[in-house]
CSV table of C-alpha atoms in Angstrom, one decimal:
chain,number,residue,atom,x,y,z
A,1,UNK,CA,17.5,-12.2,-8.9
A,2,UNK,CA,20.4,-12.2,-11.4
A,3,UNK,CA,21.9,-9.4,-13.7
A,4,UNK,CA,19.8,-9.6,-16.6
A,5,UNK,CA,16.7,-9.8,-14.8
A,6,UNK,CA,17.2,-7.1,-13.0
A,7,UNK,CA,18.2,-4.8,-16.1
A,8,UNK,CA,14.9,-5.9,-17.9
A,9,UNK,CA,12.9,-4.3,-15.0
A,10,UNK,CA,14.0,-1.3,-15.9
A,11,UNK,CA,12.2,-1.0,-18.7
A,12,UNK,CA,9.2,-2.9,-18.2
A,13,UNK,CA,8.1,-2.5,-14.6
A,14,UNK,CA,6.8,1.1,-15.1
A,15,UNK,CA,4.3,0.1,-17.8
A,16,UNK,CA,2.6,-2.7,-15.6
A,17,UNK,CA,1.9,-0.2,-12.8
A,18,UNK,CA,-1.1,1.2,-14.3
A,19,UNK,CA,-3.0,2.6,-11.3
A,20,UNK,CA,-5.5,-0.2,-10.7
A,21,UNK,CA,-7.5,2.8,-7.9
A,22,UNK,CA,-6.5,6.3,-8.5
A,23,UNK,CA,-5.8,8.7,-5.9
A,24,UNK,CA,-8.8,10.6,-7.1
A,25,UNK,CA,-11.7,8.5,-7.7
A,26,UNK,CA,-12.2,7.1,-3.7
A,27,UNK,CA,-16.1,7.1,-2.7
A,28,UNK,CA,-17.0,10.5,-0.8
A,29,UNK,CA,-18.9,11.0,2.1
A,30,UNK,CA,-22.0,12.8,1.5
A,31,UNK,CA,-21.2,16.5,0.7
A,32,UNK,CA,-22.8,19.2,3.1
A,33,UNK,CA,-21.4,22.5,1.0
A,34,UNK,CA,-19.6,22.9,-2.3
A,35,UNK,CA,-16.4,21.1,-2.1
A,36,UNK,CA,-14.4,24.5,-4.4
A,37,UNK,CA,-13.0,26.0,-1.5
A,38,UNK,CA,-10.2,28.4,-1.6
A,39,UNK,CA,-7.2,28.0,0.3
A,40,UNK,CA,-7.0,31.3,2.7
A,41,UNK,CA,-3.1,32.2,1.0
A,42,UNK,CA,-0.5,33.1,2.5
A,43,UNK,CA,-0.6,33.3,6.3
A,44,UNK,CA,1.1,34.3,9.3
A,45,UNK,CA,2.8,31.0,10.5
A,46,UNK,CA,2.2,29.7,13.9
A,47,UNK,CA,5.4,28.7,16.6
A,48,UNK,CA,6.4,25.5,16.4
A,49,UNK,CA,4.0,24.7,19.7
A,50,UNK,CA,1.0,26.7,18.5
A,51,UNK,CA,1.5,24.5,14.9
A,52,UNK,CA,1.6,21.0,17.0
A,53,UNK,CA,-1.4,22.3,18.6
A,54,UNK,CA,-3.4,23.1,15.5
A,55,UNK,CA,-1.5,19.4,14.0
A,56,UNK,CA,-3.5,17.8,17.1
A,57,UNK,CA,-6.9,19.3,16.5
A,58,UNK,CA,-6.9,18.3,12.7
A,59,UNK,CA,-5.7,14.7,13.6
A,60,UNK,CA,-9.0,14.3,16.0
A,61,UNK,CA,-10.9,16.0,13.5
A,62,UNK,CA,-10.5,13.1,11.4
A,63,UNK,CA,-10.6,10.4,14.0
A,64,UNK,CA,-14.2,11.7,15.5
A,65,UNK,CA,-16.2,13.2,12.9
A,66,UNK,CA,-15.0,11.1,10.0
A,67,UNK,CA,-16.2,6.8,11.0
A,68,UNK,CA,-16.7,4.6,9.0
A,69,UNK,CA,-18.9,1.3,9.1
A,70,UNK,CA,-18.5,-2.0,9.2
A,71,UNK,CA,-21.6,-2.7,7.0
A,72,UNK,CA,-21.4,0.4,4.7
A,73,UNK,CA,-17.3,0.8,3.9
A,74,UNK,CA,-15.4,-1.6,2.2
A,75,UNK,CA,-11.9,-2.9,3.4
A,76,UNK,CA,-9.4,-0.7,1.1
A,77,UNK,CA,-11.5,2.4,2.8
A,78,UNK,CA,-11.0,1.0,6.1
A,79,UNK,CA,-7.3,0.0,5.8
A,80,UNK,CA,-6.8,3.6,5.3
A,81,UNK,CA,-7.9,4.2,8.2
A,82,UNK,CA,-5.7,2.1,10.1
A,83,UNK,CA,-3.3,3.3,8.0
A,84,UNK,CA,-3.5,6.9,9.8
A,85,UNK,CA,-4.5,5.7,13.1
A,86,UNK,CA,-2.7,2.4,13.3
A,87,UNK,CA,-3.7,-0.2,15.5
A,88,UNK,CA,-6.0,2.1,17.8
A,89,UNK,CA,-8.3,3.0,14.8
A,90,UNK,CA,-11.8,2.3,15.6
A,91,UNK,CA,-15.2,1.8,13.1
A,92,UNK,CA,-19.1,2.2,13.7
A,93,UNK,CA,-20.6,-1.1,14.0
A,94,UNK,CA,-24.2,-1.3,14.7
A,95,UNK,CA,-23.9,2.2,16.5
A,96,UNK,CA,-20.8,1.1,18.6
A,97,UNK,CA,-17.0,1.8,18.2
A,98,UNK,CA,-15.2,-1.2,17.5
A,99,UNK,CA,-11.2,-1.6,17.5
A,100,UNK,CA,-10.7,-2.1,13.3
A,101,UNK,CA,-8.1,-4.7,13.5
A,102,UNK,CA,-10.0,-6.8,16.1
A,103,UNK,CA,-12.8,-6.9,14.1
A,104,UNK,CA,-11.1,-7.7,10.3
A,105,UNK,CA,-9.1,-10.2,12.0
A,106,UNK,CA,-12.6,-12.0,13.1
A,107,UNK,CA,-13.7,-13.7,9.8
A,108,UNK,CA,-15.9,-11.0,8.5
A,109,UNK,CA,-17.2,-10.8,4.5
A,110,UNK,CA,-17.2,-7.7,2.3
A,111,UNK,CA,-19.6,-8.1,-0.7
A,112,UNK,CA,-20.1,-11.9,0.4
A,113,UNK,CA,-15.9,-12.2,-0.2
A,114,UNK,CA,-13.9,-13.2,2.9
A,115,UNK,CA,-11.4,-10.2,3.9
A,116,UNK,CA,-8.5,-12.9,4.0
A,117,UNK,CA,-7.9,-16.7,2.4
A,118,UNK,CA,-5.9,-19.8,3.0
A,119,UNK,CA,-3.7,-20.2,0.1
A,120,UNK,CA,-0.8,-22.8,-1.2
A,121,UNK,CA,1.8,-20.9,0.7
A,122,UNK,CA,0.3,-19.6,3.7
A,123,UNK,CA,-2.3,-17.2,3.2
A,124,UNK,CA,-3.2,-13.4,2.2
A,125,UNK,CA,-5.4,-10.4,2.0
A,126,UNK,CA,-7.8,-10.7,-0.4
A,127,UNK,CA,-7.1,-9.0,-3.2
A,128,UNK,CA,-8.2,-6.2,-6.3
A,129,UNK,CA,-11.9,-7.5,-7.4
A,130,UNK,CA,-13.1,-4.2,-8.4
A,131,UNK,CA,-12.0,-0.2,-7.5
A,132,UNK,CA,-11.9,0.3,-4.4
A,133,UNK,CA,-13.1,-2.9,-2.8
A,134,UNK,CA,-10.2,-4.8,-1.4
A,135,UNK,CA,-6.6,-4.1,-2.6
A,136,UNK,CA,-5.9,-1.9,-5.1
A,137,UNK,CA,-1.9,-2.7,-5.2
A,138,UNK,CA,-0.4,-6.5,-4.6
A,139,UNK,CA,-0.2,-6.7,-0.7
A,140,UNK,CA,-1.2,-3.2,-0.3
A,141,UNK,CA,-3.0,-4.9,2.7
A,142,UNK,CA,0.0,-6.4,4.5
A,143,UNK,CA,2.0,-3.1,3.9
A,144,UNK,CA,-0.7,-1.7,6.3
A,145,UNK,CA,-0.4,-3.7,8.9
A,146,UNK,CA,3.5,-3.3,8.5
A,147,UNK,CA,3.0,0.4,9.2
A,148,UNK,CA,0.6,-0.3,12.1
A,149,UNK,CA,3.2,-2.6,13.4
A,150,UNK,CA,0.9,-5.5,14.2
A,151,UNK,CA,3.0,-9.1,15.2
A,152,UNK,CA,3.8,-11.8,13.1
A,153,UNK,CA,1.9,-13.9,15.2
A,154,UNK,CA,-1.3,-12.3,14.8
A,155,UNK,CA,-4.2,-14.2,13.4
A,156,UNK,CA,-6.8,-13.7,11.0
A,157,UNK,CA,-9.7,-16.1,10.5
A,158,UNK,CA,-11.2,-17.1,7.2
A,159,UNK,CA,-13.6,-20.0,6.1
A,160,UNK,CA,-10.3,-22.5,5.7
A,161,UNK,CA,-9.4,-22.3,9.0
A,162,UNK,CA,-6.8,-19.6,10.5
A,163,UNK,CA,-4.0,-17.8,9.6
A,164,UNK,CA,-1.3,-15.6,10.9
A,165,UNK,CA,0.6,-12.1,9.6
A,166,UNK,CA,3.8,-14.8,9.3
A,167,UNK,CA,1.8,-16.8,6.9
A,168,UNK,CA,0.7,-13.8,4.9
A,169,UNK,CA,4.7,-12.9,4.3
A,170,UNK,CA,5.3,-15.9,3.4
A,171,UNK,CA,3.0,-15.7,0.6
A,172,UNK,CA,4.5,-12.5,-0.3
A,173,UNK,CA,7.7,-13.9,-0.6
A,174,UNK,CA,6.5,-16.9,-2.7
A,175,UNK,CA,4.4,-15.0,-4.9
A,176,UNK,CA,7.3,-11.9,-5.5
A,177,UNK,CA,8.1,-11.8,-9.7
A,178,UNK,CA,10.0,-9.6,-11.6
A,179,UNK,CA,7.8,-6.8,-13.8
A,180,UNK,CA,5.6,-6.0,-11.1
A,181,UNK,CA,5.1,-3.1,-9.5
A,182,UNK,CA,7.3,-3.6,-5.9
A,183,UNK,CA,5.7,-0.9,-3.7
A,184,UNK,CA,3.7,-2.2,-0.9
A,185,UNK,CA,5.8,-5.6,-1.4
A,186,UNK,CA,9.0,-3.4,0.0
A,187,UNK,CA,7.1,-1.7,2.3
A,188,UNK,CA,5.4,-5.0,3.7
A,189,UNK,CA,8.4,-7.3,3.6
A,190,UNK,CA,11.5,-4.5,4.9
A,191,UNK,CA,9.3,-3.9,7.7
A,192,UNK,CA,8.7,-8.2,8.6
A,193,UNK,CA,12.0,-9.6,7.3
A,194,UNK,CA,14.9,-6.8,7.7
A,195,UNK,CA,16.8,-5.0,5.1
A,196,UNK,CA,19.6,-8.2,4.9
A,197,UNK,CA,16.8,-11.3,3.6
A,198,UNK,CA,17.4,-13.1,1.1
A,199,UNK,CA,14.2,-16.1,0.1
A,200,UNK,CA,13.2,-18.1,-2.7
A,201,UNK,CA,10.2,-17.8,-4.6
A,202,UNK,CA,7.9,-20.4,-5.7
A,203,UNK,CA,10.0,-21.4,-8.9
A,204,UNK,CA,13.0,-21.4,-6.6
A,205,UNK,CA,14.6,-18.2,-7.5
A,206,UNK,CA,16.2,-17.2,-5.0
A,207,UNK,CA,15.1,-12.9,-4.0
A,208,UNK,CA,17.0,-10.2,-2.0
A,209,UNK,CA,15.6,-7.0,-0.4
A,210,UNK,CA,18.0,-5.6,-2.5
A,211,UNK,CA,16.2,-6.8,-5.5
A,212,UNK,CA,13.3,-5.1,-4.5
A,213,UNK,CA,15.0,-1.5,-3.4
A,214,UNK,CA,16.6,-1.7,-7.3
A,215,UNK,CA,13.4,-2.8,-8.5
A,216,UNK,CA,11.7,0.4,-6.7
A,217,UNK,CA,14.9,2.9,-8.0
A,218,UNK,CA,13.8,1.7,-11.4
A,219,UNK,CA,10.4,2.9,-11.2
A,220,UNK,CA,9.7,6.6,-12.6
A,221,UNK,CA,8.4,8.5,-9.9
A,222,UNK,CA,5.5,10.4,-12.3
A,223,UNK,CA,4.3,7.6,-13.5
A,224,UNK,CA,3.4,5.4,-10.1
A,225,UNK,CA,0.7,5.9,-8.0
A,226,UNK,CA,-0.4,9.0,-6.7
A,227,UNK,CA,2.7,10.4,-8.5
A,228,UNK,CA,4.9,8.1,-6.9
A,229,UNK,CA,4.7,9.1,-3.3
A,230,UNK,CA,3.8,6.3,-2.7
A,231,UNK,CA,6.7,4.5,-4.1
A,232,UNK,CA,9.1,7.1,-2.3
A,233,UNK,CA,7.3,6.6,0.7
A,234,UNK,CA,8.4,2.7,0.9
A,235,UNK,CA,11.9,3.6,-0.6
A,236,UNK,CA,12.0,6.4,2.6
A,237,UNK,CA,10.7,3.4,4.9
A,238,UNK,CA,13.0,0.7,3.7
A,239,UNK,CA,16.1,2.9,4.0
A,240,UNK,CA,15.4,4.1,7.0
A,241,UNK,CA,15.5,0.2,8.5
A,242,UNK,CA,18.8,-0.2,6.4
A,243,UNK,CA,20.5,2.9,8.5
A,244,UNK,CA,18.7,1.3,11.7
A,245,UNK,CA,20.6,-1.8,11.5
A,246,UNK,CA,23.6,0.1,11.4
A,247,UNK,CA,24.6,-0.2,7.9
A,248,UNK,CA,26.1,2.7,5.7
A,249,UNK,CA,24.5,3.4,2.4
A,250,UNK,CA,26.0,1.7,-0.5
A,251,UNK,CA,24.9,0.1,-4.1
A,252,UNK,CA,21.3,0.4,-4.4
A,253,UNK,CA,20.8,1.5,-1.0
A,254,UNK,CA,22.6,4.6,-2.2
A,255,UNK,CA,21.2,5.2,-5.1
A,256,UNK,CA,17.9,4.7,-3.4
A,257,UNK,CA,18.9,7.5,-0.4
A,258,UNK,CA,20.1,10.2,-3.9
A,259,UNK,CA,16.5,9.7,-5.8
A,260,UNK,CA,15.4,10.0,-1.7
A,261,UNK,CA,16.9,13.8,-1.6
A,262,UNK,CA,16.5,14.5,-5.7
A,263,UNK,CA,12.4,14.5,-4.6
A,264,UNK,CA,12.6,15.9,-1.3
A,265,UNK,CA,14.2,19.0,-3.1
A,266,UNK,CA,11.8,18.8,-6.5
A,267,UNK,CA,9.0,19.1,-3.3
A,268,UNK,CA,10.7,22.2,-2.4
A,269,UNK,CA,10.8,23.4,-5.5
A,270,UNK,CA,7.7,22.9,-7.3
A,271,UNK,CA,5.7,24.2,-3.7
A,272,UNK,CA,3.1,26.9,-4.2
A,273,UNK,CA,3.3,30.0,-2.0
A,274,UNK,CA,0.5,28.7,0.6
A,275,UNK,CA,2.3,26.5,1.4
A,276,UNK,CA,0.4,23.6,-0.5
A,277,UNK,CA,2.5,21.0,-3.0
A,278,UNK,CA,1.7,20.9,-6.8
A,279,UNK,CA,-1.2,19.5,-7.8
A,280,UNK,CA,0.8,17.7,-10.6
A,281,UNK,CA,2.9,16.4,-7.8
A,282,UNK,CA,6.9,16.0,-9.1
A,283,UNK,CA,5.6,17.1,-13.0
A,284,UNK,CA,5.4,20.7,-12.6
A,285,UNK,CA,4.6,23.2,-10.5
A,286,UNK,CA,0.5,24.1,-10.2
A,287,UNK,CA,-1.6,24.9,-7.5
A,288,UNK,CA,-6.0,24.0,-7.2
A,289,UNK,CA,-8.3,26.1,-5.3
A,290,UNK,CA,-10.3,22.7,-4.5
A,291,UNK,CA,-10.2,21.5,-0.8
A,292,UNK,CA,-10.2,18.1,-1.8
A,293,UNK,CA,-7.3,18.0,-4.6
A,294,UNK,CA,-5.3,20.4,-2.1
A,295,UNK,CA,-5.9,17.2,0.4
A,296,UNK,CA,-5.0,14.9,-2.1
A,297,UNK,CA,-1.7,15.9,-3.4
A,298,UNK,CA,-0.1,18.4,-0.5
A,299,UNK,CA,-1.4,15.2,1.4
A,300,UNK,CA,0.5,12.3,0.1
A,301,UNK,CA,3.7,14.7,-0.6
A,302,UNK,CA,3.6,15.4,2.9
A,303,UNK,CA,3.5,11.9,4.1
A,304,UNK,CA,6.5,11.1,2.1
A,305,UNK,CA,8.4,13.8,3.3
A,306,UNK,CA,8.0,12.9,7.2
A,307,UNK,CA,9.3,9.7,6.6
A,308,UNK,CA,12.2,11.1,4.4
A,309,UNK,CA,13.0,14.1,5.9
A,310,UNK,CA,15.8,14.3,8.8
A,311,UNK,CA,15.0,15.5,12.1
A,312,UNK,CA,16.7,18.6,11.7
A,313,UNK,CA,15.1,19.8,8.9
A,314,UNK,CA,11.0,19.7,10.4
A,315,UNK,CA,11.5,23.5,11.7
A,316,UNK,CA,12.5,24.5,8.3
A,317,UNK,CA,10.2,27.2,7.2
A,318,UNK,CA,8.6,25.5,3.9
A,319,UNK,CA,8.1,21.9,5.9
A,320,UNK,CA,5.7,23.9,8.4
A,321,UNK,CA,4.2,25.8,5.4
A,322,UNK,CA,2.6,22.7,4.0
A,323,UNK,CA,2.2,21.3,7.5
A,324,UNK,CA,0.2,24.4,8.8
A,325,UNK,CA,-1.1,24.8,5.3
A,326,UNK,CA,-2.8,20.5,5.6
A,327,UNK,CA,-3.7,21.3,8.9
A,328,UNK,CA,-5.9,24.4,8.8
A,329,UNK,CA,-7.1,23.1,5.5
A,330,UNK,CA,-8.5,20.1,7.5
A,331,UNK,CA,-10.1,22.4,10.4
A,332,UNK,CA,-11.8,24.5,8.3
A,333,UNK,CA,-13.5,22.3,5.9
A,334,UNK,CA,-14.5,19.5,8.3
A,335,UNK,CA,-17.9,19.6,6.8
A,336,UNK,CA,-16.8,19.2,3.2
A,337,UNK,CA,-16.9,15.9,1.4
A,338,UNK,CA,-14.2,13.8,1.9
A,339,UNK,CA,-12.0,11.2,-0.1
A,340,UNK,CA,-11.1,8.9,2.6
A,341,UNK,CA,-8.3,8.0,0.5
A,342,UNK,CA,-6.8,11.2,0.5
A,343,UNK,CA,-8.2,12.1,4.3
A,344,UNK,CA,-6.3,9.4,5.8
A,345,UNK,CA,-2.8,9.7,3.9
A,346,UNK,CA,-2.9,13.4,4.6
A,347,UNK,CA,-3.4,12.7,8.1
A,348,UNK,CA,-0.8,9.4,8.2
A,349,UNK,CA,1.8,12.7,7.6
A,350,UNK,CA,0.0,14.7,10.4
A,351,UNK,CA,0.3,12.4,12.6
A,352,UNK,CA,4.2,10.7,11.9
A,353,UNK,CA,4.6,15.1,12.1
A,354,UNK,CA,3.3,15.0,15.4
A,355,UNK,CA,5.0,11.9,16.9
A,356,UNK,CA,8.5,13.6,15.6
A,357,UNK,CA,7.8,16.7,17.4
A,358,UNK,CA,6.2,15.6,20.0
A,359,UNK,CA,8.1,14.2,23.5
A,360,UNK,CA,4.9,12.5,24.1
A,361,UNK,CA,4.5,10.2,21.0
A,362,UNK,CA,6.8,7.9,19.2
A,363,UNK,CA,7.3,7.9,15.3
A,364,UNK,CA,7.8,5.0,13.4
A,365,UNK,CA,10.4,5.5,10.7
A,366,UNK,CA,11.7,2.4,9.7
A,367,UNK,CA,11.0,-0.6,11.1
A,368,UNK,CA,12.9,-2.7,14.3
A,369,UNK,CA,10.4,-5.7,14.2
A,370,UNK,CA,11.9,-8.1,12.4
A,371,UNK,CA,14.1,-10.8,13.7
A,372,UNK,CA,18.0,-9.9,14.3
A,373,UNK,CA,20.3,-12.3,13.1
A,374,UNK,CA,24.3,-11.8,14.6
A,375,UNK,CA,26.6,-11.0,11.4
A,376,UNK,CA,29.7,-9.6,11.5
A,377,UNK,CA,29.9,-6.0,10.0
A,378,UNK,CA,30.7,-5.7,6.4
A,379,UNK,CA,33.1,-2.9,7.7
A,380,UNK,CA,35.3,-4.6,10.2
A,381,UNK,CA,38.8,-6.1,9.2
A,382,UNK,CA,39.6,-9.5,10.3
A,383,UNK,CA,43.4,-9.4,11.3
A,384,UNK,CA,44.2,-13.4,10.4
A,385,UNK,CA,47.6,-14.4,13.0
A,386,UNK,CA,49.8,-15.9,9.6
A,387,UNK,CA,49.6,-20.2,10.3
A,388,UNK,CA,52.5,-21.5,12.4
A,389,UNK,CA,53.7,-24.6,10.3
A,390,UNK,CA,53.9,-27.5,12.8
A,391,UNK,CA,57.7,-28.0,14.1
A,392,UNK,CA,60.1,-30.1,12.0
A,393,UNK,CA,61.6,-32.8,14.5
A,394,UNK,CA,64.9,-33.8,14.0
A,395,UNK,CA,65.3,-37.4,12.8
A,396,UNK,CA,66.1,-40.0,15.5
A,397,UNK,CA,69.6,-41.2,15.4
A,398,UNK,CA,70.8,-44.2,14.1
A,399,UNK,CA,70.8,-47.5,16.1
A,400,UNK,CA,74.4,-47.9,17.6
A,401,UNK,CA,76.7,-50.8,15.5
């Protein structure tokens, strides 16, 4: 993508994001108390272990007493899901657990719409009809998977006939324009294609990952979705493959690490004694008494911060105070209504928590899927041996008289 197109994303793409499903308006499972639930305050916080423990027994919380159904829960609620439990998450179908993935990649329907379709590239998720029915952001759907690490080769039927993960990227990369908003399109296509790929679209433009990370630094955090954790969450992801390939930060990789560590510190800042993140997210500083807006914002700012956050810095005091904070706020109002939306996020940063800490689990920060093509590094020096010209040969002598 050149120069100028580039500059004139700055000051368009923000406008277009214009939340198509708010982080607040999810359907809610049936309420069985009032949902205005103070946060206990301040408390005394638990050793790392005893916190991992209490991490542990929210996480299951979720998985066991919260299911969803097949016929009652559309896809964007159930993507969630697998969002927080990855490939393992399971739904209620016809009284029965079912693996989630197994059964969306089977050819079901939702509201007599196909979950996927055939289309001119490849094919795709089906996407926005209505609030939360199928995607609510362009390839929200294949940013999912990309988290749940499912293969390239995986296959989805529809009524055309099947298709794969592979041919849904491809689509993605045909499909990419300019003035969009780039979220779940980074995520998705860092996580399938590598940090270093370069494509054309389908008017022959010819894209970069690159384009997409400056895209994404262009994009006021405030003004995205969810107050842009979202957005920060797929910056987080995308750099952290870039530093897995080996590359130092530079250009807009750079720039995208500094706005990176500008919101992990605004986090800091604007974080409520309890432990809980502002309910205005990076705005200003507030706090709610409600369970379910606590959920909602500590929640998403907590999932960013596991996948931006260093190793070294998950002991620090205020990391635990929000995790502890999230995690007793789940255990203690399991029977309160729920915004699956919010659930599942807050527990997507549970459990990336709990598979940093733990020796038993494995976190996913960045991807190491995508195919590896040999380059030489951008930092090595070739040392070029200066070209030997060919030897003169002395002129043959003239004939003897």
């Amino acid at each position: 993508m050149g120069l100028m197109c580039r500059l004139s994303v700055l000051f368009v793409v923000v406008s277009s994001i214009g939340i198509l499903t708010g982080c607040g308006n999810a359907p809610q499972a049936e309420p069985t108390s009032d949902t205005t639930t103070a946060s206990t305050g301040p408390r005394e916080l638990e050793s790392p272990e005893e916190l991992l423990k209490k991490v542990e027994q929210a996480i299951e919380i979720a998985r066991k007493q919260f299911h969803l159904e097949s016929d009652k829960h559309s896809p964007w609620e159930i993507y969630h899901g697998i969002l927080a439990f990855r490939k393992d998450y399971t739904i209620r179908k016809e009284g029965k657990d079912v693996n989630a993935l197994e059964w969306l990649s089977s050819g079901v329907f939702y509201d007599k719409e196909p979950w996927f379709q055939k289309t001119e590239f490849g094919g795709r998720a089906h996407p926005y009809t209505k609030e939360n029915a199928f995607e609510g952001h362009k390839n929200q759907s294949l940013a999912v998977l990309a988290m749940a690490d499912v293969p390239l080769d995986h296959t989805f039927q529809t009524p055309d006939g099947p298709i794969t993960v592979a041919d849904v990227v491809n689509n993605a990369k045909k499909e990419i324009q300019e003035n969009e908003e780039v979220t779940w399109s980074l995520w998705a296509l860092v996580h399938y294609l590598g940090p270093d790929a370069t494509w054309l679209d389908n008017k022959g433009e010819e894209w970069r990952i690159d384009d997409l990370i400056y895209m994404q630094n262009a994009t006021i955090s405030n003004d995205s979705a969810c107050g842009g954790t979202h957005a920060l969450f797929a910056l987080a992801y995308a750099r952290n493959t870039y530093q897995n390939s080996g590359e130092r930060l530079r250009g807009y990789w750079l720039e995208a690490d500094q706005k990176i560590q500008r919101y992990i510190e605004e986090a800091r800042a604007m974080q409520n004694f309890d432990g809980s993140f502002s309910y205005d997210y990076f705005f200003q500083k507030s706090a709610s008494n409600n369970f379910q807006e606590r959920l909602e914002t500590t929640g998403h700012t907590l999932e960013f911060l596991m996948m931006a956050l260093p190793d070294d810095r998950l002991n620090e005091e205020w990391v635990r105070k929000a995790v502890s904070l999230l995690a007793n706020d789940i255990i203690e109002n399991k029977d309160e209504t729920v915004d699956y939306s919010a659930l599942y996020h807050a527990i997507d940063g549970l459990v990336i928590y709990r598979n940093r800490m733990s020796p038993d689990h494995t976190a996913q920060l960045g991807s190491k899927s995508y195919p590896k093509t040999p380059t030489a590094s951008k930092t090595d020096v070739k040392v070029l041996k200066p070209v030997q010209p060919p030897a003169i040969k002395a002129p043959a002598p003239p004939p003897a008289p």
